[in-house]
Tab-separated table of C-alpha atoms in Angstrom:
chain	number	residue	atom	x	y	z
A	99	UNK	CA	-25.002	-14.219	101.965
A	100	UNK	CA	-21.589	-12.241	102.681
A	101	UNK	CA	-19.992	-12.727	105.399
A	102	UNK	CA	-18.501	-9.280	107.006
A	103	UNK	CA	-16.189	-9.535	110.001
A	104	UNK	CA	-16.347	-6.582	112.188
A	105	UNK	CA	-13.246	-6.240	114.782
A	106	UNK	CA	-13.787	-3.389	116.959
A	107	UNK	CA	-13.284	-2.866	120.865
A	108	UNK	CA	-16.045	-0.183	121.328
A	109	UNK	CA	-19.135	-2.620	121.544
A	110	UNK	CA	-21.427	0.214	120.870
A	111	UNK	CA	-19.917	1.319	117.340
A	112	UNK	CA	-19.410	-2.479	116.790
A	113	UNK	CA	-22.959	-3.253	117.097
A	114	UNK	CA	-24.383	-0.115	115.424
A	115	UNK	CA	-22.267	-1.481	112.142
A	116	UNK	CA	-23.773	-4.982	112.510
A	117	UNK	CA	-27.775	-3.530	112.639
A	118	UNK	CA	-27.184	-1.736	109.818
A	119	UNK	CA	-25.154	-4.187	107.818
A	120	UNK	CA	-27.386	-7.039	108.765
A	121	UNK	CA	-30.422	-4.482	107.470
A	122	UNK	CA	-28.616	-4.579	104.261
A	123	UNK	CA	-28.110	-8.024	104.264
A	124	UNK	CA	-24.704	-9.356	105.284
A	125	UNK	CA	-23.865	-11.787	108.120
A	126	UNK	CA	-22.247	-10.406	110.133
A	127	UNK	CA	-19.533	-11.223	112.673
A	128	UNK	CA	-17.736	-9.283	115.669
A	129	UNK	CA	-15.158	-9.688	118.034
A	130	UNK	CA	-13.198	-6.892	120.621
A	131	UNK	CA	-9.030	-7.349	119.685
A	132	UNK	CA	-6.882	-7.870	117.039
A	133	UNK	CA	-5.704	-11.253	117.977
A	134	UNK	CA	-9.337	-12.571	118.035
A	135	UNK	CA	-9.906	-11.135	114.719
A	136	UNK	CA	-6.535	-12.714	113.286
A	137	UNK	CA	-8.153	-16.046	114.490
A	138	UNK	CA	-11.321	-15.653	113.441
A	139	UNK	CA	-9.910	-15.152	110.020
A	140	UNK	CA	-8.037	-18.510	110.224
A	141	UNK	CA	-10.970	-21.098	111.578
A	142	UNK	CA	-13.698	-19.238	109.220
A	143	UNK	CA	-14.598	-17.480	105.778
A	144	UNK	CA	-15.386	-14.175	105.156
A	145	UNK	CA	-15.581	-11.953	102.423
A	146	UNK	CA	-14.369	-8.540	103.521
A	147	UNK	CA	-13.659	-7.404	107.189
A	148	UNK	CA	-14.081	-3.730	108.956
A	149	UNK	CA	-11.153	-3.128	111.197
A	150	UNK	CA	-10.496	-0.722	113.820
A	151	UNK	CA	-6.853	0.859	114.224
A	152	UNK	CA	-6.912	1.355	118.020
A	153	UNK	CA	-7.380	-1.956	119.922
A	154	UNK	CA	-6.451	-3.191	123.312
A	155	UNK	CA	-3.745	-5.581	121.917
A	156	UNK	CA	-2.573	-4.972	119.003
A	157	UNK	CA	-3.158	-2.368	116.243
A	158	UNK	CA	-5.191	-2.443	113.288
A	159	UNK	CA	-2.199	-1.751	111.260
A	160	UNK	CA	-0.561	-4.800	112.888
A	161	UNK	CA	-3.603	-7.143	112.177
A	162	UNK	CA	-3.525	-5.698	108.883
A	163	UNK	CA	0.195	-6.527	108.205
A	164	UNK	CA	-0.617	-10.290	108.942
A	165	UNK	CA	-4.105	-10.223	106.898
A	166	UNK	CA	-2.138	-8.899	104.060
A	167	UNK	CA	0.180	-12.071	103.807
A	168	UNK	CA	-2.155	-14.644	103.303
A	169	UNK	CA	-4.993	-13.189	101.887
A	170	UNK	CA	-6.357	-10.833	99.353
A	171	UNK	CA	-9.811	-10.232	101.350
A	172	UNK	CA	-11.190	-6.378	101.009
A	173	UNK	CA	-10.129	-4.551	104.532
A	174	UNK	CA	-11.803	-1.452	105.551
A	175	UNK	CA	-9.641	0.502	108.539
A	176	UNK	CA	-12.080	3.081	110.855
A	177	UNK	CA	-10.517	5.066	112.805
A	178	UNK	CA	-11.233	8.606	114.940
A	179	UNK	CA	-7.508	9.150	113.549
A	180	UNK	CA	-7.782	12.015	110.538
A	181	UNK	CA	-4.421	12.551	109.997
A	182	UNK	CA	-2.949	12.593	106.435
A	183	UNK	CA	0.024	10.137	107.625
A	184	UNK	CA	-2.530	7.692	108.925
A	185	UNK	CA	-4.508	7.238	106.295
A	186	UNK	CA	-1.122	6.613	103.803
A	187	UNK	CA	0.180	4.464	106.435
A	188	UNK	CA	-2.980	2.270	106.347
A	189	UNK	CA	-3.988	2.374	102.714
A	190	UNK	CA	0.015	1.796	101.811
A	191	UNK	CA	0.006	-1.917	103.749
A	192	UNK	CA	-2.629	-2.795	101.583
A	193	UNK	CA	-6.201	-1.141	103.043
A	194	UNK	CA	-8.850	-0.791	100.672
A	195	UNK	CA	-10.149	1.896	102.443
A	196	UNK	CA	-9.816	4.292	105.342
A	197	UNK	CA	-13.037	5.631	106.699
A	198	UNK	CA	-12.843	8.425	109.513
A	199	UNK	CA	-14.737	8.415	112.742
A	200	UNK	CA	-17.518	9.552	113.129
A	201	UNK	CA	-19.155	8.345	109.826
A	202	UNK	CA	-22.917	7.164	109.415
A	203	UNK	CA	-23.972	3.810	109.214
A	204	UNK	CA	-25.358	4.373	105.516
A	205	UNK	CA	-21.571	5.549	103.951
A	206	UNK	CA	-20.330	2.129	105.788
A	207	UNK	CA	-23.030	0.230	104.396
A	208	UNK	CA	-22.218	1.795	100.688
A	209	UNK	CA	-18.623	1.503	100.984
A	210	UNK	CA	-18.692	-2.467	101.489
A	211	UNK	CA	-21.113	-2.824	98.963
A	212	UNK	CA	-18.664	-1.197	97.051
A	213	UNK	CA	-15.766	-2.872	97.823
A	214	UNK	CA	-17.072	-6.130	98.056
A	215	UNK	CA	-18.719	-5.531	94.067
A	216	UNK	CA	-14.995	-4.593	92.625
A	217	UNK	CA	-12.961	-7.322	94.619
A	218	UNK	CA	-16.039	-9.679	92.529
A	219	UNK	CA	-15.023	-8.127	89.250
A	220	UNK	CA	-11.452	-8.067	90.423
A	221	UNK	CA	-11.459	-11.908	90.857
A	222	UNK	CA	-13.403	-12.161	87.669
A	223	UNK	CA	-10.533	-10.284	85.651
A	224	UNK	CA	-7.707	-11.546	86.961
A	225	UNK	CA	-9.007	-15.043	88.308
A	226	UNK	CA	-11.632	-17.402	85.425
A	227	UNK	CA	-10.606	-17.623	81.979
A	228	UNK	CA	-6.714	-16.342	83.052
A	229	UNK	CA	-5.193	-19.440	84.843
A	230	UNK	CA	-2.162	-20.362	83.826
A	231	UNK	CA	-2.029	-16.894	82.356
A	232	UNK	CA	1.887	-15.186	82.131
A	233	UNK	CA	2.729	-11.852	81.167
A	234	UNK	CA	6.668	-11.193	80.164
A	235	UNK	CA	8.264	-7.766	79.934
A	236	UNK	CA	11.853	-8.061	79.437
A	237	UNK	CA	13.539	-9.676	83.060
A	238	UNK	CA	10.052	-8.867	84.661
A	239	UNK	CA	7.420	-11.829	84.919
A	240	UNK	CA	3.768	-11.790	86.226
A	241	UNK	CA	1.815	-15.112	87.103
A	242	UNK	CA	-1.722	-13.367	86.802
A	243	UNK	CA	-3.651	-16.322	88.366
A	244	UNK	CA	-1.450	-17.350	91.240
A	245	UNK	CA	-0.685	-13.242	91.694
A	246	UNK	CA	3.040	-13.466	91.594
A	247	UNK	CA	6.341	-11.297	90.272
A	248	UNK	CA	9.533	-12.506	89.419
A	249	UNK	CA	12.663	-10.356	88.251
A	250	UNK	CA	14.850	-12.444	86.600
A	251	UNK	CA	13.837	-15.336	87.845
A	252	UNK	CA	13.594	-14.222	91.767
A	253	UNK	CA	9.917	-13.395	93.519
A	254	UNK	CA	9.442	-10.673	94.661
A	255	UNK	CA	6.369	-10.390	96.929
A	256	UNK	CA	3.924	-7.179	96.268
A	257	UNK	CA	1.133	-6.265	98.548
A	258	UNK	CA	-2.034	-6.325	97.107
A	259	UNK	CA	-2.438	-2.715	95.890
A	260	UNK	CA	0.757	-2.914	94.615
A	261	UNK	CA	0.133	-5.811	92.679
A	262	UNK	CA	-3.167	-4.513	91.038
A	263	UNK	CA	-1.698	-1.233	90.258
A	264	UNK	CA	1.424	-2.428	88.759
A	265	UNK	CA	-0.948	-4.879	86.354
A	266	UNK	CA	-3.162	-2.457	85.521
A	267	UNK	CA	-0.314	-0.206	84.083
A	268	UNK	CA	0.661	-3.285	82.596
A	269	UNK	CA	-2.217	-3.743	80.299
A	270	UNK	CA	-2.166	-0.008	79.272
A	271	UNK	CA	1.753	0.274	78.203
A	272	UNK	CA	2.630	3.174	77.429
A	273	UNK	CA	-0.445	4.737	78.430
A	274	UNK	CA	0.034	7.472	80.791
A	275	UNK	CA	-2.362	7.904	83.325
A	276	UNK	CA	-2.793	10.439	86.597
A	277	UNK	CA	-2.458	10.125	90.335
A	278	UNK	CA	-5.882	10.702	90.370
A	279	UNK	CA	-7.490	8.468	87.985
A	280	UNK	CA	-4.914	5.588	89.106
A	281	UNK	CA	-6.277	5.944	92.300
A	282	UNK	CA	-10.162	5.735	91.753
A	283	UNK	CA	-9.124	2.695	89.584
A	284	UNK	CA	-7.232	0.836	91.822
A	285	UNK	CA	-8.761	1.577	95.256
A	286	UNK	CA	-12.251	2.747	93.993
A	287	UNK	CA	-13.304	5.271	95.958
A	288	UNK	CA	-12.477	8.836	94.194
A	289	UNK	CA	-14.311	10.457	96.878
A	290	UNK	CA	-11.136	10.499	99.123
A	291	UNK	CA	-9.068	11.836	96.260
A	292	UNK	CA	-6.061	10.630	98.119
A	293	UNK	CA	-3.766	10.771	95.135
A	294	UNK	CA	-0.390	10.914	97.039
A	295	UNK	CA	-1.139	7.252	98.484
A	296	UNK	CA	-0.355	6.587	94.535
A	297	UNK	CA	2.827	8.041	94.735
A	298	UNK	CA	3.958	5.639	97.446
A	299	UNK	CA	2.942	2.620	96.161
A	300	UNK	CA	4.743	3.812	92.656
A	301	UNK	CA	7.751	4.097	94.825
A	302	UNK	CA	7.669	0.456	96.884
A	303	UNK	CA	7.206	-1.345	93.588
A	304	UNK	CA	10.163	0.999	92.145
A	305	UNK	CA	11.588	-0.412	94.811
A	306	UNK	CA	11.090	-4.137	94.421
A	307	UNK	CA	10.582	-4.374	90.658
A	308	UNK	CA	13.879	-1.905	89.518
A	309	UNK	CA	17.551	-2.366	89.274
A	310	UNK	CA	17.873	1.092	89.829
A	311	UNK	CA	14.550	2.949	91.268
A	312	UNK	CA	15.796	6.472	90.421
A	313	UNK	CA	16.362	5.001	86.694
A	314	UNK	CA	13.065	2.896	86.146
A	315	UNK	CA	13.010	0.823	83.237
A	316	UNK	CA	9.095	-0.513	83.824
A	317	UNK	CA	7.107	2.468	85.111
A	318	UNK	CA	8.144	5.587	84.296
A	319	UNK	CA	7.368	9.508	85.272
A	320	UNK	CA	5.021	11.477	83.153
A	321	UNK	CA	6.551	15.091	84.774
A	322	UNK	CA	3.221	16.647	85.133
A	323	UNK	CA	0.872	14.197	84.022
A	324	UNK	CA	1.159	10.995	85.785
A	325	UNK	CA	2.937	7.095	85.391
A	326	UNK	CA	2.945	4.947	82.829
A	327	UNK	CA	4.359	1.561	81.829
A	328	UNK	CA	6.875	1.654	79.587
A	329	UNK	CA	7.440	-1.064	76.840
């Protein structure tokens, strides 16, 4: 059974998400701040966890920053919060999804389901039957099973989005491929069509992977028709 953690101050709304996900069922967790989630996270497992961005100590973006340096685990961020800026903010420190408030119980109860079934064939891909497995580009290096970068010979540390995405243009070279289709690839959910979030992650690994980020020698600019990497 998968284990969902719910962190979310508004009882109500927390508990509403735990009928329905238990209906479907998950087990299902909850707690009311960010630093209770953070520990939760610590002392038990859990495959995937729903947070909220406004809580009574500490943001969701916050509790996401920390998630994101230790683990790979699906996050889903709810918030009343529609904004465009939001929803890049969250999705570019490494969210797998941004879900708007108010939203019904059933489009929760699909979206983990679908989450939870690509971070399975995401593990599948990248984890059994790749270990040890090393892909060399020139000065750039990827350790596919321990999910690592080096540029000549230094890590660099990518967020999780940013490592997927840069891999998966990495077994396509020079195939070019759009905003669009990049992100219902990477983040799964083409529903949100939230292609510009694509466009900032393009530029952070620019910025981390590149000698020069205006001059890329890895991904390059399609003018018109999207990114590809370049071998």
């Amino acid at each position: 059974m998968k284990r969902i953690l719910i962190v979310e101050d508004d009882q109500s709304i927390a508990n509403l998400q735990k009928d329905y996900l238990e209906l479907s069922g998950y087990s299902v967790k909850m707690v009311n701040s960010g630093s209770e989630g953070l520990r939760a996270l610590k002392e038990e497992e859990f495959e995937l966890v729903i947070l909220d961005i406004m809580l009574p100590d500490m943001d969701g973006f916050e509790v996401l920053k920390t998630v994101r340096e230790q683990d790979d685990i699906p996050v889903l961020l709810v918030s009343a919060r529609a904004e465009e800026i939001y929803k890049i903010n969250g999705l570019g420190l490494g969210a797998d999804d941004y879900i708007t408030k108010p939203f019904s119980s059933g489009e929760l109860v699909a979206r983990v389901g679908a989450h939870l079934k690509k971070f399975e064939r995401m593990k599948e891909r990248f984890g059994k039957g790749n270990e040890g497995s090393t892909i060399q580009i020139r000065g750039l290096e990827i350790q596919k099973d321990a999910r690592r970068v080096f540029v000549n010979g230094n890590e660099v540390v990518l967020a999780q989005k940013e490592f997927e995405l840069l891999l998966f243009l990495l077994q396509y070279p020079n195939r070019v491929f759009g905003k669009e289709e990049l992100f219902e690839r990477i983040w799964g959910m083409d529903a949100m069509s939230d292609a510009s979030t694509v466009t900032v992650h393009i530029a952070r690994i620019r910025e981390k992977i590149e000698e020069i980020p205006s001059k890329p020698q890895y991904i390059g600019t399609v003018w018109g028709s999207g990114y590809r990497f370049m071998v």
